[in-house]
Coordinates of C-alpha atoms and ligand atoms in Angstrom, one line a residue:
M146 CA -34.1 44.4 67.5
D147 CA -34.9 46.9 64.7
T148 CA -31.9 49.3 64.2
V149 CA -31.6 52.5 62.3
L150 CA -28.1 53.6 61.3
V151 CA -26.8 57.1 61.2
L152 CA -24.0 57.6 58.6
D153 CA -21.8 60.3 60.1
F154 CA -20.3 62.8 57.7
G155 CA -18.6 64.8 60.4
S156 CA -21.6 66.5 61.9
Q157 CA -21.8 67.4 65.6
L158 CA -25.5 66.6 65.1
A159 CA -25.1 62.9 64.3
H160 CA -25.6 62.2 68.1
L161 CA -28.7 64.3 68.1
I162 CA -30.1 62.2 65.3
A163 CA -29.4 58.9 67.0
R164 CA -30.9 60.2 70.3
R165 CA -34.0 61.4 68.5
I166 CA -34.5 57.9 67.1
R167 CA -33.8 56.2 70.4
D168 CA -36.2 58.5 72.1
L169 CA -38.9 57.2 69.8
G170 CA -38.0 53.7 71.0
V171 CA -36.0 52.5 68.0
Y172 CA -32.3 51.5 68.5
S173 CA -29.9 53.6 66.6
E174 CA -26.1 53.5 66.1
I175 CA -23.7 55.9 64.4
V176 CA -21.3 54.5 61.9
P177 CA -18.6 56.3 59.9
F178 CA -19.6 57.7 56.5
N179 CA -17.4 55.1 54.6
T180 CA -18.8 52.1 56.5
T181 CA -18.6 48.9 54.4
K182 CA -21.4 46.8 52.9
A183 CA -20.3 43.9 55.2
N184 CA -20.9 46.1 58.3
I185 CA -24.3 47.2 57.1
Q186 CA -25.1 43.6 56.2
A187 CA -24.1 42.5 59.8
I188 CA -26.3 45.2 61.4
N189 CA -29.2 44.7 59.0
P190 CA -30.8 48.1 59.6
V191 CA -34.4 48.9 58.8
G192 CA -33.5 52.4 57.7
I193 CA -30.5 54.7 57.4
V194 CA -30.1 58.4 58.0
L195 CA -27.4 60.4 56.2
S196 CA -26.2 63.1 58.6
G197 CA -25.3 66.7 57.8
G198 CA -21.7 67.7 57.6
P199 CA -19.4 70.7 57.0
S200 CA -18.5 69.7 53.4
S201 CA -19.8 70.6 49.9
V202 CA -20.6 67.5 47.8
Y203 CA -18.8 68.8 44.7
D204 CA -15.5 69.6 46.4
E205 CA -12.6 67.3 46.2
G206 CA -11.8 64.7 48.9
V207 CA -15.1 65.2 50.7
P208 CA -16.6 62.3 52.7
L209 CA -18.7 60.1 50.4
P210 CA -20.4 56.7 51.1
L211 CA -18.7 53.8 49.3
P212 CA -20.2 52.8 45.9
E213 CA -21.0 49.4 47.5
F214 CA -23.1 51.3 50.1
W215 CA -25.4 52.8 47.5
D216 CA -25.6 49.4 45.6
Y217 CA -26.5 47.5 48.7
V218 CA -29.1 50.0 49.9
E219 CA -30.7 50.0 46.5
E220 CA -30.7 46.2 46.2
K221 CA -32.2 45.8 49.7
K222 CA -34.6 48.8 49.3
I223 CA -33.4 50.1 52.7
P224 CA -35.3 53.4 53.4
L225 CA -33.0 56.5 53.4
L226 CA -33.4 59.9 55.0
G227 CA -30.8 62.6 54.1
L228 CA -30.4 65.7 56.2
C229 CA -28.7 68.8 54.8
Y230 CA -25.4 67.4 53.5
G231 CA -27.2 64.0 53.3
H232 CA -29.8 65.7 51.2
H233 CA -27.1 67.0 48.8
L234 CA -25.5 63.6 48.6
I235 CA -28.9 62.0 47.7
G236 CA -29.4 64.8 45.1
Q237 CA -26.0 64.2 43.6
H238 CA -25.9 60.4 43.7
F239 CA -29.3 60.0 42.0
K240 CA -28.3 62.5 39.3
G241 CA -30.1 65.7 40.3
K242 CA -28.1 68.9 40.4
V243 CA -26.5 70.4 43.5
V244 CA -25.2 74.0 43.4
P245 CA -23.6 76.4 45.8
H246 CA -26.1 78.9 47.1
K247 CA -25.3 82.6 46.8
E248 CA -25.8 83.3 50.5
K249 CA -25.5 80.9 53.4
E250 CA -28.8 80.3 55.0
F251 CA -28.8 80.0 58.8
G252 CA -31.6 80.0 61.3
K253 CA -35.3 79.6 61.3
A254 CA -37.2 79.3 58.1
T255 CA -40.8 78.5 57.2
I256 CA -41.3 75.7 54.7
T257 CA -44.5 75.2 52.7
L258 CA -45.5 71.6 52.3
K259 CA -46.2 70.4 48.8
Q260 CA -47.2 66.9 50.1
Q261 CA -48.8 66.1 53.4
K262 CA -48.3 62.4 53.2
T263 CA -45.7 59.7 54.0
I264 CA -42.7 61.6 55.6
F265 CA -45.0 64.7 56.1
Q266 CA -48.1 62.8 57.3
S267 CA -50.1 64.8 59.8
L268 CA -48.1 68.0 59.5
D269 CA -49.3 71.5 58.8
K270 CA -49.2 73.2 55.5
E271 CA -46.5 75.5 56.9
E272 CA -43.8 74.3 59.2
I273 CA -41.0 76.0 61.1
V274 CA -37.6 74.4 60.5
W275 CA -33.9 75.1 61.1
M276 CA -31.6 75.7 58.1
S277 CA -27.9 75.8 58.2
H278 CA -26.4 75.3 54.8
G279 CA -24.5 76.9 51.8
D280 CA -25.6 74.5 49.0
Q281 CA -28.9 73.5 47.5
V282 CA -30.4 70.8 45.3
E283 CA -31.4 72.8 42.2
E284 CA -32.7 70.0 40.0
L285 CA -34.6 66.9 41.2
P286 CA -33.2 63.5 40.5
E287 CA -35.5 61.4 38.2
G288 CA -38.4 59.9 40.0
Y289 CA -38.4 62.4 42.9
E290 CA -41.0 65.0 43.8
I291 CA -40.7 68.2 45.8
F292 CA -42.1 67.7 49.3
A293 CA -41.5 71.3 50.6
S294 CA -40.2 74.7 49.5
T295 CA -39.2 78.0 50.9
E296 CA -39.0 81.3 49.1
T297 CA -35.3 81.0 48.6
C298 CA -35.1 77.2 48.4
P299 CA -37.5 75.6 46.0
I300 CA -36.4 72.0 46.9
A301 CA -36.4 72.2 50.7
A302 CA -37.5 68.6 50.9
M303 CA -37.8 65.9 48.3
G304 CA -38.7 62.2 48.1
N305 CA -39.1 59.2 46.0
I306 CA -42.1 57.4 47.6
Q307 CA -41.6 54.1 45.7
K308 CA -37.9 53.9 46.7
K309 CA -38.6 55.1 50.2
V310 CA -35.8 57.8 49.9
Y311 CA -36.4 61.2 51.4
S312 CA -34.2 64.2 52.1
F313 CA -34.4 67.6 53.7
Q314 CA -32.4 70.7 53.2
F315 CA -33.1 71.5 56.9
H316 CA -32.1 69.9 60.1
A317 CA -35.1 67.9 61.4
E318 CA -33.1 66.6 64.4
V319 CA -32.8 70.0 66.2
N320 CA -35.5 71.3 68.5
H321 CA -35.8 74.5 66.5
T322 CA -37.5 72.3 63.8
V323 CA -40.8 72.4 65.7
N324 CA -42.3 69.2 64.3
G325 CA -39.0 67.4 63.7
R326 CA -40.0 64.6 66.1
K327 CA -43.1 63.9 64.0
M328 CA -41.0 63.8 60.8
F329 CA -38.8 61.1 62.4
E330 CA -41.8 59.3 63.7
N331 CA -43.2 59.2 60.1
F332 CA -39.8 58.0 58.8
L333 CA -39.4 55.3 61.5
F334 CA -42.8 53.9 61.8
G335 CA -44.5 54.8 58.5
I336 CA -41.6 54.3 56.1
C337 CA -39.1 52.0 57.8
E338 CA -41.9 50.1 59.5
A339 CA -39.7 49.9 62.6
K340 CA -41.0 48.4 65.8
P341 CA -40.4 50.5 68.9
T342 CA -38.6 47.8 71.0
W343 CA -35.7 49.9 72.4
K344 CA -36.4 50.3 76.1
I345 CA -33.9 50.4 78.9
E346 CA -35.7 47.7 80.9
N347 CA -35.4 45.3 78.0
W348 CA -31.8 46.2 77.6
V349 CA -30.9 45.4 81.2
E350 CA -31.6 41.6 80.9
T351 CA -29.5 41.3 77.7
A352 CA -26.7 43.4 79.3
I353 CA -26.7 41.2 82.4
S354 CA -26.5 38.0 80.4
Q355 CA -23.8 39.4 78.2
I356 CA -21.7 40.3 81.3
Q357 CA -22.3 36.8 82.7
E358 CA -21.2 35.2 79.5
T359 CA -18.1 37.3 79.2
V360 CA -17.0 37.2 82.8
Q361 CA -17.9 33.5 83.4
D362 CA -16.6 32.6 86.9
K363 CA -13.9 35.3 87.0
Q364 CA -13.9 38.5 89.1
V365 CA -14.1 42.2 88.1
I366 CA -12.7 45.4 89.6
L367 CA -14.2 48.8 89.1
G368 CA -12.9 52.3 90.1
L369 CA -15.8 54.0 91.7
S370 CA -15.9 57.8 91.5
G371 CA -19.2 58.4 93.1
G372 CA -20.5 59.8 89.8
V373 CA -23.4 58.4 87.9
D374 CA -21.6 56.3 85.2
S375 CA -19.3 54.2 87.5
S376 CA -22.2 53.8 90.0
V377 CA -24.5 52.5 87.4
V378 CA -21.8 50.1 86.2
A379 CA -21.4 48.9 89.8
M380 CA -25.1 48.2 90.1
L381 CA -25.3 46.4 86.8
L382 CA -22.3 44.2 87.7
K383 CA -23.8 43.4 91.1
Q384 CA -26.9 42.1 89.4
A385 CA -24.8 40.1 86.9
I386 CA -22.1 38.6 89.1
G387 CA -23.0 39.4 92.7
E388 CA -20.1 39.6 95.1
R389 CA -17.5 39.0 92.4
V390 CA -17.4 42.7 91.7
H391 CA -14.8 44.7 93.7
L392 CA -15.3 48.4 94.0
I393 CA -12.3 50.6 94.7
F394 CA -13.1 54.1 95.9
V395 CA -10.2 56.4 96.5
N396 CA -10.3 59.3 98.8
N397 CA -7.9 61.7 97.1
G398 CA -8.4 64.5 99.6
V399 CA -10.0 66.8 97.1
L400 CA -13.6 65.6 97.2
R401 CA -16.6 67.7 98.3
K402 CA -18.0 68.0 101.8
G403 CA -19.4 64.7 103.1
E404 CA -18.7 62.9 99.8
V405 CA -16.5 60.2 101.2
A406 CA -19.0 59.3 103.9
Q407 CA -21.9 59.5 101.5
V408 CA -20.4 57.2 98.9
C409 CA -19.3 54.7 101.6
D410 CA -22.8 54.8 103.1
W411 CA -24.5 54.2 99.7
F412 CA -22.4 51.4 98.5
E413 CA -21.7 49.6 101.9
N414 CA -24.8 50.1 103.9
K415 CA -27.6 50.8 101.3
F416 CA -26.6 48.8 98.3
H417 CA -24.7 46.1 100.3
F418 CA -21.7 45.6 98.2
E419 CA -19.6 42.9 99.9
N420 CA -16.4 43.9 98.3
F421 CA -16.4 47.7 98.6
H422 CA -12.9 49.1 99.3
M423 CA -12.4 52.6 100.3
V424 CA -8.7 53.6 100.1
D425 CA -8.0 56.7 102.1
A426 CA -5.1 58.3 100.4
E427 CA -5.8 61.9 101.4
D428 CA -2.4 62.4 103.1
L429 CA -0.5 61.0 100.1
F430 CA -2.3 63.2 97.7
L431 CA -2.0 66.4 99.8
E432 CA 1.7 65.7 100.5
R433 CA 2.4 65.5 96.7
L434 CA 0.3 68.6 96.0
K435 CA 2.1 70.7 98.6
G436 CA 3.5 73.9 97.1
I437 CA 2.0 73.1 93.6
S438 CA 0.0 75.9 92.1
D439 CA 0.3 75.2 88.4
P440 CA -3.1 73.7 87.2
E441 CA -1.7 71.2 84.8
E442 CA 0.9 70.1 87.3
K443 CA -1.9 69.5 89.8
R444 CA -3.8 67.5 87.3
K445 CA -0.8 65.4 86.5
I446 CA 0.0 64.7 90.1
I447 CA -3.5 63.7 90.9
G448 CA -3.8 61.5 87.8
H449 CA -0.6 59.6 88.4
T450 CA -1.1 59.3 92.1
F451 CA -4.6 57.9 91.5
I452 CA -3.3 55.2 89.1
E453 CA -0.6 54.3 91.6
V454 CA -3.0 54.0 94.5
F455 CA -5.6 52.2 92.4
E456 CA -3.0 49.8 91.1
A457 CA -1.6 49.0 94.5
K458 CA -5.0 48.2 95.8
A459 CA -5.9 46.1 92.8
L460 CA -2.6 44.1 93.1
D461 CA -3.3 43.6 96.7
L462 CA -6.8 42.3 96.0
E463 CA -5.4 40.0 93.4
K464 CA -3.4 38.2 96.1
T465 CA -6.7 37.1 97.7
Y466 CA -8.6 36.8 94.4
P467 CA -6.2 35.6 91.8
N468 CA -9.0 35.3 89.2
I469 CA -9.6 39.1 88.9
D470 CA -9.5 39.2 85.1
Y471 CA -11.5 42.3 84.2
L472 CA -11.4 46.0 84.8
A473 CA -14.8 47.6 84.3
Q474 CA -15.1 51.2 83.1
G475 CA -18.0 53.7 82.8
T476 CA -17.3 54.6 79.1
I477 CA -20.5 55.7 77.4
Y478 CA -21.5 55.9 73.8
P479 CA -20.5 59.5 72.9
D480 CA -16.9 58.9 74.4
R481 CA -16.5 55.9 72.1
V482 CA -17.9 57.4 68.9
E483 CA -16.1 60.7 69.4
S484 CA -12.7 59.1 69.8
Q485 CA -13.3 56.7 66.9
A486 CA -14.6 59.2 64.4
G487 CA -12.2 61.9 65.4
S488 CA -14.7 64.5 64.3
G489 CA -15.6 67.1 66.9
G490 CA -16.3 66.4 70.5
K491 CA -12.6 66.2 71.3
S492 CA -13.0 67.9 74.6
S493 CA -15.5 65.4 76.0
S494 CA -13.3 62.5 75.1
K495 CA -10.5 64.3 76.8
I496 CA -12.6 64.8 79.9
K497 CA -13.4 61.2 80.0
S498 CA -9.8 60.1 79.7
H499 CA -9.3 61.4 83.2
H500 CA -11.9 59.0 84.5
N501 CA -10.9 56.0 82.5
L502 CA -8.0 54.3 84.1
A503 CA -4.8 53.1 82.5
L504 CA -4.5 49.3 83.0
P505 CA -2.3 48.0 85.7
D506 CA 0.1 46.2 83.3
D507 CA 1.1 43.5 85.8
M508 CA -2.4 42.3 86.0
K509 CA -3.1 42.1 82.3
L510 CA -6.8 43.0 82.9
K511 CA -9.3 42.8 80.1
I512 CA -11.7 45.8 79.8
L513 CA -15.4 45.6 80.4
E514 CA -17.5 48.5 79.2
P515 CA -21.2 47.6 79.8
L516 CA -22.5 51.2 79.1
R517 CA -20.6 51.5 75.9
D518 CA -23.8 51.8 73.8
L519 CA -25.7 54.2 76.0
Y520 CA -26.2 57.9 76.1
K521 CA -26.0 59.8 79.3
D522 CA -29.8 60.2 79.7
E523 CA -30.1 56.4 79.1
V524 CA -27.5 55.8 81.8
R525 CA -29.6 57.9 84.2
E526 CA -32.7 56.0 83.3
L527 CA -30.9 52.7 83.8
G528 CA -29.7 54.0 87.2
R529 CA -33.3 54.6 88.2
E530 CA -34.2 51.2 86.9
L531 CA -31.5 49.6 89.0
G532 CA -32.6 51.5 92.1
L533 CA -30.0 54.2 92.5
P534 CA -31.3 57.2 94.5
A535 CA -32.1 60.4 92.7
G536 CA -29.5 62.2 94.7
L537 CA -26.8 60.1 93.0
I538 CA -28.3 60.0 89.5
E539 CA -28.8 63.7 89.2
R540 CA -25.5 64.8 90.6
H541 CA -23.7 67.5 88.7
P542 CA -20.5 66.6 86.9
F543 CA -17.4 66.8 89.1
P544 CA -13.9 67.0 87.6
G545 CA -11.4 64.2 88.3
P546 CA -8.9 66.6 90.0
G547 CA -11.8 67.7 92.2
L548 CA -11.4 70.7 94.4
A549 CA -7.7 71.0 93.5
V550 CA -8.7 72.9 90.4
R551 CA -11.1 75.1 92.4
C552 CA -8.6 75.9 95.1
I553 CA -6.5 78.4 93.3
G554 CA -3.0 78.6 94.4
D555 CA -1.6 76.4 97.2
I556 CA -3.5 73.3 98.2
T557 CA -3.6 72.7 101.9
K558 CA -6.1 70.8 104.0
E559 CA -7.1 74.0 105.7
R560 CA -7.9 75.9 102.5
L561 CA -9.7 72.8 101.1
D562 CA -11.9 72.6 104.3
I563 CA -12.9 76.2 104.0
L564 CA -13.7 75.7 100.3
R565 CA -15.8 72.6 101.1
E566 CA -17.9 74.6 103.5
A567 CA -18.6 77.3 101.0
D568 CA -19.3 74.8 98.2
A569 CA -21.8 72.9 100.4
I570 CA -23.7 76.2 101.0
V571 CA -23.8 76.9 97.2
I572 CA -25.3 73.4 96.6
E573 CA -27.7 73.6 99.5
E574 CA -29.1 77.0 98.4
I575 CA -29.4 75.9 94.8
K576 CA -31.3 72.8 95.9
Q577 CA -33.4 74.9 98.2
A578 CA -34.4 77.2 95.4
G579 CA -35.3 74.2 93.2
L580 CA -32.6 75.0 90.7
Y581 CA -30.2 72.1 91.1
N582 CA -31.6 70.1 88.2
E583 CA -31.9 73.3 86.1
V584 CA -28.2 74.1 86.0
W585 CA -25.3 72.2 84.7
Q586 CA -22.8 72.9 87.6
A587 CA -22.8 75.1 90.7
F588 CA -19.8 75.4 92.9
A589 CA -17.5 77.7 95.0
V590 CA -13.9 78.6 94.1
Y591 CA -11.2 79.7 96.5
L592 CA -9.5 82.7 95.1
P593 CA -5.9 83.6 96.1
V594 CA -7.0 87.2 96.8
K595 CA -7.5 88.9 100.2
S596 CA -9.8 91.8 100.7
V597 CA -10.9 94.1 103.5
G598 CA -14.2 93.8 105.3
V599 CA -16.0 94.8 108.5
M600 CA -17.5 92.4 110.9
G601 CA -19.2 94.1 113.8
D602 CA -16.6 96.6 115.1
F603 CA -13.7 94.8 113.5
R604 CA -11.9 95.2 110.3
T605 CA -11.2 91.9 108.6
F606 CA -8.7 91.0 106.0
E607 CA -9.8 87.7 104.5
N608 CA -10.1 85.6 101.3
V609 CA -12.5 86.0 98.4
C610 CA -14.9 83.2 97.3
A611 CA -16.1 83.1 93.7
V612 CA -19.4 81.4 93.0
R613 CA -19.7 79.8 89.6
I614 CA -23.1 78.5 88.4
V615 CA -23.5 77.6 84.7
E616 CA -26.1 76.3 82.3
S617 CA -25.0 73.9 79.6
I618 CA -26.0 70.9 77.6
D619 CA -22.7 69.2 77.0
A620 CA -20.0 71.3 78.7
M621 CA -18.6 72.4 75.3
T622 CA -20.3 75.7 75.7
A623 CA -21.8 77.2 78.8
N624 CA -23.5 80.4 80.0
F625 CA -23.4 81.7 83.5
A626 CA -26.8 81.2 85.1
K627 CA -28.8 84.4 85.4
L628 CA -30.2 83.6 88.8
D629 CA -32.5 85.6 90.9
W630 CA -30.5 88.1 93.0
N631 CA -32.2 86.8 96.1
V632 CA -30.8 83.4 95.7
L633 CA -27.3 84.8 95.1
E634 CA -27.7 87.1 98.1
R635 CA -28.6 84.1 100.3
I636 CA -25.5 82.2 99.1
S637 CA -23.3 85.2 99.7
T638 CA -24.7 86.0 103.1
R639 CA -24.4 82.5 104.3
I640 CA -20.9 82.0 103.1
I641 CA -19.7 85.2 104.7
N642 CA -21.5 84.5 108.0
E643 CA -20.9 80.8 108.3
V644 CA -17.5 80.1 106.7
R645 CA -14.5 81.4 108.7
G646 CA -12.0 82.5 106.0
F647 CA -14.1 84.3 103.5
N648 CA -15.3 87.9 103.9
R649 CA -16.3 88.5 100.3
V650 CA -18.3 86.6 97.6
V651 CA -18.2 87.4 93.9
Y652 CA -20.3 85.9 91.2
D653 CA -18.7 84.7 88.0
I654 CA -20.5 86.2 85.0
S655 CA -18.3 84.8 82.2
N656 CA -19.5 82.4 79.5
K657 CA -17.7 79.6 77.8
P658 CA -16.1 80.3 75.4
P659 CA -14.0 82.3 75.9
S660 CA -13.8 81.4 79.6
T661 CA -14.0 77.8 80.8
I662 CA -16.3 76.3 83.3
E663 CA -13.6 75.5 85.9
F664 CA -11.2 78.2 87.0
E665 CA -8.1 76.1 86.2
Ligands
XMP1080 P1 -14.0 73.3 81.4 O1 -13.4 73.9 82.6 O2 -12.9 72.8 80.4 O3 -14.8 72.1 81.8 O4 -14.9 74.3 80.7 C1 -15.7 71.4 81.1 C2 -16.2 70.2 81.9 O5 -15.2 69.3 82.2 C3 -15.0 69.2 83.6 N1 -13.5 69.2 83.8 C4 -12.8 68.1 84.1 N2 -13.2 66.8 84.3 N3 -11.0 66.2 84.7 C5 -12.3 65.9 84.6 O6 -12.6 64.7 84.9 C6 -10.5 67.5 84.5 O7 -9.3 67.7 84.5 C7 -11.5 68.4 84.1 N4 -11.4 69.8 83.8 C8 -12.7 70.2 83.6 C9 -15.7 70.4 84.2 O8 -16.1 70.2 85.5 C10 -16.8 70.7 83.2 O9 -17.9 69.8 83.5

């Protein structure tokens, strides 16, 4: 399969580049900036993109590709595309001149194209792009031509047609660069001559045979959360090894309304998993959470208890199936690359660590991560391909510690039940208004505050429910959703009328940062 590599110089945008490329049907992987010649040789890419990054090429100790990288790329005539920092690296390496720019340029800019061919084939004379940089290539390297300029940046894009090396001062990977997709298309198909063979349906067959080859006649256990990643892993394993996959689904007592029944129904009755095991540990979790109101303490208790319960069930299963050799996990590509590169994205790898289980030591299980190369939207596409219902694939993210971090203060079954009712109303109304897939998360929070109200002739003194609905693309930042008042009014009226325990609803209008999405 044709592969295009992205060399990561510490840019948050490296993932966006790889996704753009994959969206166009070409497989793409991110590798660290100092990747070796041997690694590149092994992958044998048809093209390489040098990402942006926060550094300046002339500073000391900045990330630079290894000399053997440049030699190999030149020897094999591998097409290159440099973006922002990548542009400066190409300028510097091929002996042009890179200088600090007086003012940092940030935001939209209009470039005037000097060439409307190769990388800029079928583009307009003027294009809107996104700039974010402090440095500039001031003098072209030998053999290069200017491809585009702006008023303040004469070399906004350059290229060496013969060598198939191009670079842009701007970020073609972000949506603000209006025809960025077309530029990538030109690079991939015009310059790298890549074939668009990356499709999820092609990937499935290979993934299944790889699982079969790895697992052989052994058995696999998987912790099922009811979320999209672990569900997709379950379906993939079922296709690969049939009844030799054991699903363990733990009811930790802090799941949403109807969730336990729903997950059991899906996996037992609809998808017919023979070895689906629901462990009802609600009492144990709630007992341990009794009197605990510190958020981190709640998280710790839930995390440890989960591992304990999961381990006990796994060891129990091992008595009947001594050849359970593997533990499958729903790790996806960004989790893996973020923890490996250590640049940015720390919070998402932390989030994930809550889902990924520690190994039960006694069992010496080997890890199986079939989604390790996929992005979230690809996992969703795969889920659809494998026949998972939309209701499961499109579910909002739900934190590992569940409603415990939305039930502020003491956690009791009674308070959780009240919260579950209110939460279900929020979801129902958001779905009803056709907004469920438009927002990132929508939920209710039980506040430890009482307020006065009137119901008929009676004065009430009840709890306050906060409603939190946010828009986000990756949970790192989020804005509160500016919903139609009528939708919010319906949510509020229904919660107050239908849920015994709340007589007031407030809407959270804070953004992240400085707030967080969850309350705890
Ligand atoms: P915050 O509250 O940090 O949340 O803005 C960002 C995203 O992470 C989810 N979240 C968690 N997920 N365990 C998890 O598995 C946790 O402890 C946890 N805390 C927050 C949250 O729902 C949001 O999507």
